[in-house]
Amino acid sequence: MLDQIPSFPLSRRGLMAGTAASAALTAVPASAEGSSAAVSERPATMPLSIEVNGKPRELQVDTRTTLLDLLRENLQLTGTKKGCDHGQCGACTVLVNGERINSCLSLAVQHAGDKVTTIEGLGTPDKLHPMQAAFIKHDGYQCGYCTPGQICSAVGVLDEIKRGIPSHVSRDVAGKPGVTEMEMRERMSGNICRCGAYSNIAEAMADVAGSKRA
């Protein structure tokens, strides 16, 4: 029986070519018409009511839009920077209902009815926020790319300390945390400054808090 089975010579090159052809065939869509229909589908959108820098906004947004892209692309508030887009650098930090968040990690539609404050909403060139003025005074920036996120985060940090919210380095989680250099370093650790202006940032924060670095 075995000697009656015809043999088919197959080289290694032929085997690999056949495998590649099979893979290519499986990748082809079932129908070109179905593929075109999928591409032509419009993204899902929904209405969004949100307050940004004290102004109510009514928008129709793609449900996949992040809060960061909403601010930059839809509202042209480009002070909030896109750095890593993975929540690791802090350049996109804004305040939402008074608390700091990484806007690149949050979908815009999650913030219906929320109050968002960006660097543009903290102060103006004619009327700087105390933290903005302190950053200028203590040279808390170099290239300036991370500065909007640093300032928004610093404002949020001092508010957290004021409200008695403990951090990982708070000695007494039941007591009120102090404005020490270690406390500020811990709370600001999510904001990266590639220029290395950390010392000046800490001085600016201590100045606004009215305390000496310890």
Tab-separated table of C-alpha atoms in Angstrom:
chain	number	residue	atom	x	y	z
A	1	MET	CA	0.000	0.000	0.000
A	2	LEU	CA	2.645	2.510	1.025
A	3	ASP	CA	4.634	1.972	-2.134
A	4	GLN	CA	1.558	2.967	-4.151
A	5	ILE	CA	1.346	6.465	-2.598
A	6	PRO	CA	2.925	8.992	-4.983
A	7	SER	CA	5.682	11.138	-3.561
A	8	PHE	CA	5.645	14.935	-3.902
A	9	PRO	CA	9.069	16.555	-3.613
A	10	LEU	CA	8.849	19.658	-1.431
A	11	SER	CA	11.745	21.939	-0.679
A	12	ARG	CA	12.069	24.178	2.379
A	13	ARG	CA	11.639	27.219	0.097
A	14	GLY	CA	8.432	25.774	-1.340
A	15	LEU	CA	7.031	25.023	2.116
A	16	MET	CA	7.619	28.569	3.326
A	17	ALA	CA	6.129	30.059	0.162
A	18	GLY	CA	3.013	27.956	0.571
A	19	THR	CA	2.655	28.931	4.227
A	20	ALA	CA	2.943	32.627	3.370
A	21	ALA	CA	0.321	32.308	0.643
A	22	SER	CA	-2.089	30.615	3.046
A	23	ALA	CA	-1.608	33.355	5.642
A	24	ALA	CA	-2.249	36.028	3.020
A	25	LEU	CA	-5.490	34.371	1.960
A	26	THR	CA	-6.808	34.196	5.518
A	27	ALA	CA	-6.120	37.927	5.935
A	28	VAL	CA	-8.297	38.890	2.948
A	29	PRO	CA	-11.784	40.142	4.019
A	30	ALA	CA	-14.755	37.932	3.184
A	31	SER	CA	-16.058	40.623	0.842
A	32	ALA	CA	-14.753	43.937	-0.352
A	33	GLU	CA	-18.233	45.368	0.117
A	34	GLY	CA	-18.276	44.482	3.823
A	35	SER	CA	-14.840	46.018	4.301
A	36	SER	CA	-15.886	49.283	2.647
A	37	ALA	CA	-19.003	49.448	4.789
A	38	ALA	CA	-16.957	49.035	7.959
A	39	VAL	CA	-14.553	51.804	6.961
A	40	SER	CA	-17.333	54.193	6.026
A	41	GLU	CA	-19.153	53.861	9.355
A	42	ARG	CA	-19.161	57.085	11.319
A	43	PRO	CA	-17.766	57.020	14.870
A	44	ALA	CA	-20.235	57.089	17.727
A	45	THR	CA	-20.765	60.537	19.211
A	46	MET	CA	-22.774	61.912	22.080
A	47	PRO	CA	-23.608	65.334	23.552
A	48	LEU	CA	-21.443	66.603	26.392
A	49	SER	CA	-22.143	69.411	28.836
A	50	ILE	CA	-19.012	70.452	30.690
A	51	GLU	CA	-17.653	73.564	32.392
A	52	VAL	CA	-14.134	74.548	31.382
A	53	ASN	CA	-12.364	77.441	33.083
A	54	GLY	CA	-15.657	78.772	34.399
A	55	LYS	CA	-17.457	78.683	31.037
A	56	PRO	CA	-20.221	76.159	30.212
A	57	ARG	CA	-19.575	74.198	27.032
A	58	GLU	CA	-22.039	72.189	24.943
A	59	LEU	CA	-20.273	69.787	22.588
A	60	GLN	CA	-20.921	66.779	20.382
A	61	VAL	CA	-17.909	64.528	20.844
A	62	ASP	CA	-16.575	61.210	19.621
A	63	THR	CA	-16.976	58.804	22.538
A	64	ARG	CA	-13.313	57.774	22.123
A	65	THR	CA	-12.008	61.324	22.668
A	66	THR	CA	-9.867	61.795	25.751
A	67	LEU	CA	-10.276	64.835	27.971
A	68	LEU	CA	-6.804	65.942	26.843
A	69	ASP	CA	-7.741	65.860	23.152
A	70	LEU	CA	-11.054	67.575	23.867
A	71	LEU	CA	-9.204	70.469	25.486
A	72	ARG	CA	-6.507	70.730	22.823
A	73	GLU	CA	-8.365	69.851	19.617
A	74	ASN	CA	-11.986	70.780	20.276
A	75	LEU	CA	-11.514	73.805	22.531
A	76	GLN	CA	-8.022	74.921	21.359
A	77	LEU	CA	-6.752	75.116	24.941
A	78	THR	CA	-3.243	74.053	24.013
A	79	GLY	CA	-1.668	75.038	27.324
A	80	THR	CA	-2.331	71.485	28.506
A	81	LYS	CA	0.446	69.433	26.931
A	82	LYS	CA	0.486	65.961	25.419
A	83	GLY	CA	3.639	64.257	26.587
A	84	CYS	CA	3.721	60.469	26.927
A	85	ASP	CA	-0.044	59.974	26.376
A	86	HIS	CA	0.199	57.095	28.887
A	87	GLY	CA	-0.286	58.906	32.207
A	88	GLN	CA	3.380	58.637	33.144
A	89	CYS	CA	4.773	62.169	32.700
A	90	GLY	CA	2.096	64.478	34.141
A	91	ALA	CA	2.374	67.089	31.362
A	92	CYS	CA	-1.387	66.840	30.788
A	93	THR	CA	-2.404	67.432	34.430
A	94	VAL	CA	-5.558	69.510	34.904
A	95	LEU	CA	-7.925	70.090	37.811
A	96	VAL	CA	-11.349	68.435	37.692
A	97	ASN	CA	-13.701	69.542	40.436
A	98	GLY	CA	-10.623	70.790	42.265
A	99	GLU	CA	-8.672	67.523	42.045
A	100	ARG	CA	-5.706	66.913	39.755
A	101	ILE	CA	-5.893	64.187	37.131
A	102	ASN	CA	-3.989	63.048	34.053
A	103	SER	CA	-6.323	64.165	31.297
A	104	CYS	CA	-4.803	61.737	28.766
A	105	LEU	CA	-6.160	58.773	30.737
A	106	SER	CA	-9.729	60.037	31.015
A	107	LEU	CA	-12.453	59.987	28.376
A	108	ALA	CA	-14.169	63.313	27.839
A	109	VAL	CA	-17.652	61.790	28.114
A	110	GLN	CA	-16.842	60.694	31.665
A	111	HIS	CA	-16.832	64.329	32.748
A	112	ALA	CA	-20.376	65.384	31.951
A	113	GLY	CA	-21.302	68.136	34.412
A	114	ASP	CA	-17.747	68.410	35.786
A	115	LYS	CA	-15.760	71.605	36.288
A	116	VAL	CA	-12.384	71.509	34.561
A	117	THR	CA	-9.601	74.024	35.185
A	118	THR	CA	-6.603	74.184	32.866
A	119	ILE	CA	-3.507	76.356	33.053
A	120	GLU	CA	-5.398	79.012	31.062
A	121	GLY	CA	-8.069	79.093	33.759
A	122	LEU	CA	-5.684	79.503	36.703
A	123	GLY	CA	-4.493	82.947	35.719
A	124	THR	CA	-3.744	85.352	32.906
A	125	PRO	CA	-0.604	87.313	31.971
A	126	ASP	CA	-2.191	90.370	33.604
A	127	LYS	CA	-3.377	88.491	36.688
A	128	LEU	CA	-1.191	85.505	37.463
A	129	HIS	CA	-2.163	82.787	39.903
A	130	PRO	CA	0.174	82.843	42.951
A	131	MET	CA	1.680	79.519	41.846
A	132	GLN	CA	2.386	80.879	38.359
A	133	ALA	CA	4.058	83.939	39.865
A	134	ALA	CA	6.113	81.732	42.207
A	135	PHE	CA	7.328	79.563	39.317
A	136	ILE	CA	8.560	82.710	37.577
A	137	LYS	CA	10.158	84.049	40.755
A	138	HIS	CA	12.013	80.796	41.532
A	139	ASP	CA	12.701	79.821	37.903
A	140	GLY	CA	10.699	76.620	38.280
A	141	TYR	CA	11.047	75.710	34.604
A	142	GLN	CA	13.549	75.570	31.782
A	143	CYS	CA	12.102	74.411	28.453
A	144	GLY	CA	8.604	74.982	29.878
A	145	TYR	CA	6.881	72.023	28.214
A	146	CYS	CA	5.920	70.320	31.473
A	147	THR	CA	5.260	73.597	33.311
A	148	PRO	CA	1.458	73.804	32.818
A	149	GLY	CA	1.054	70.313	34.256
A	150	GLN	CA	3.551	71.051	37.038
A	151	ILE	CA	1.664	74.196	38.057
A	152	CYS	CA	-1.773	72.561	37.981
A	153	SER	CA	-0.421	69.634	39.973
A	154	ALA	CA	1.294	71.945	42.494
A	155	VAL	CA	-1.968	73.819	43.069
A	156	GLY	CA	-3.717	70.490	43.621
A	157	VAL	CA	-0.991	69.282	45.975
A	158	LEU	CA	-1.220	72.267	48.301
A	159	ASP	CA	-4.999	71.883	48.357
A	160	GLU	CA	-4.624	68.191	49.273
A	161	ILE	CA	-2.303	69.105	52.143
A	162	LYS	CA	-4.666	71.850	53.279
A	163	ARG	CA	-7.535	69.361	53.373
A	164	GLY	CA	-5.435	66.906	55.367
A	165	ILE	CA	-5.247	64.176	52.737
A	166	PRO	CA	-2.259	61.932	53.656
A	167	SER	CA	0.388	60.663	51.238
A	168	HIS	CA	2.679	57.648	51.325
A	169	VAL	CA	5.296	59.593	53.304
A	170	SER	CA	2.923	61.135	55.862
A	171	ARG	CA	4.153	60.100	59.303
A	172	ASP	CA	0.731	60.350	60.871
A	173	VAL	CA	-2.077	59.513	58.454
A	174	ALA	CA	-4.600	60.693	61.031
A	175	GLY	CA	-2.875	64.052	61.492
A	176	LYS	CA	-2.458	67.002	59.172
A	177	PRO	CA	0.456	66.580	56.737
A	178	GLY	CA	3.074	69.307	56.718
A	179	VAL	CA	4.455	71.195	53.730
A	180	THR	CA	7.896	69.592	53.831
A	181	GLU	CA	10.198	68.936	50.910
A	182	MET	CA	9.706	65.188	51.329
A	183	GLU	CA	5.935	65.595	51.348
A	184	MET	CA	5.961	67.721	48.210
A	185	ARG	CA	8.425	65.411	46.439
A	186	GLU	CA	6.162	62.430	47.081
A	187	ARG	CA	3.026	64.160	45.894
A	188	MET	CA	4.693	65.655	42.802
A	189	SER	CA	6.447	62.409	41.803
A	190	GLY	CA	3.982	61.847	38.960
A	191	ASN	CA	5.111	65.048	37.226
A	192	ILE	CA	8.363	64.608	35.334
A	193	CYS	CA	10.657	67.519	34.480
A	194	ARG	CA	13.267	66.353	32.001
A	195	CYS	CA	15.195	69.600	32.504
A	196	GLY	CA	15.608	68.823	36.218
A	197	ALA	CA	14.061	71.938	37.782
A	198	TYR	CA	12.688	69.972	40.739
A	199	SER	CA	14.498	71.992	43.409
A	200	ASN	CA	13.143	75.281	42.068
A	201	ILE	CA	9.645	73.824	41.770
A	202	ALA	CA	9.770	72.795	45.427
A	203	GLU	CA	10.896	76.331	46.361
A	204	ALA	CA	8.014	77.832	44.415
A	205	MET	CA	5.520	75.557	46.160
A	206	ALA	CA	6.966	76.313	49.583
A	207	ASP	CA	6.770	80.032	48.805
A	208	VAL	CA	3.065	79.796	47.961
A	209	ALA	CA	2.414	77.659	51.034
A	210	GLY	CA	4.203	80.221	53.206
A	211	SER	CA	6.557	77.663	54.660
A	212	LYS	CA	10.259	76.905	54.611
A	213	ARG	CA	11.585	73.776	52.987
A	214	ALA	CA	12.511	71.117	55.519
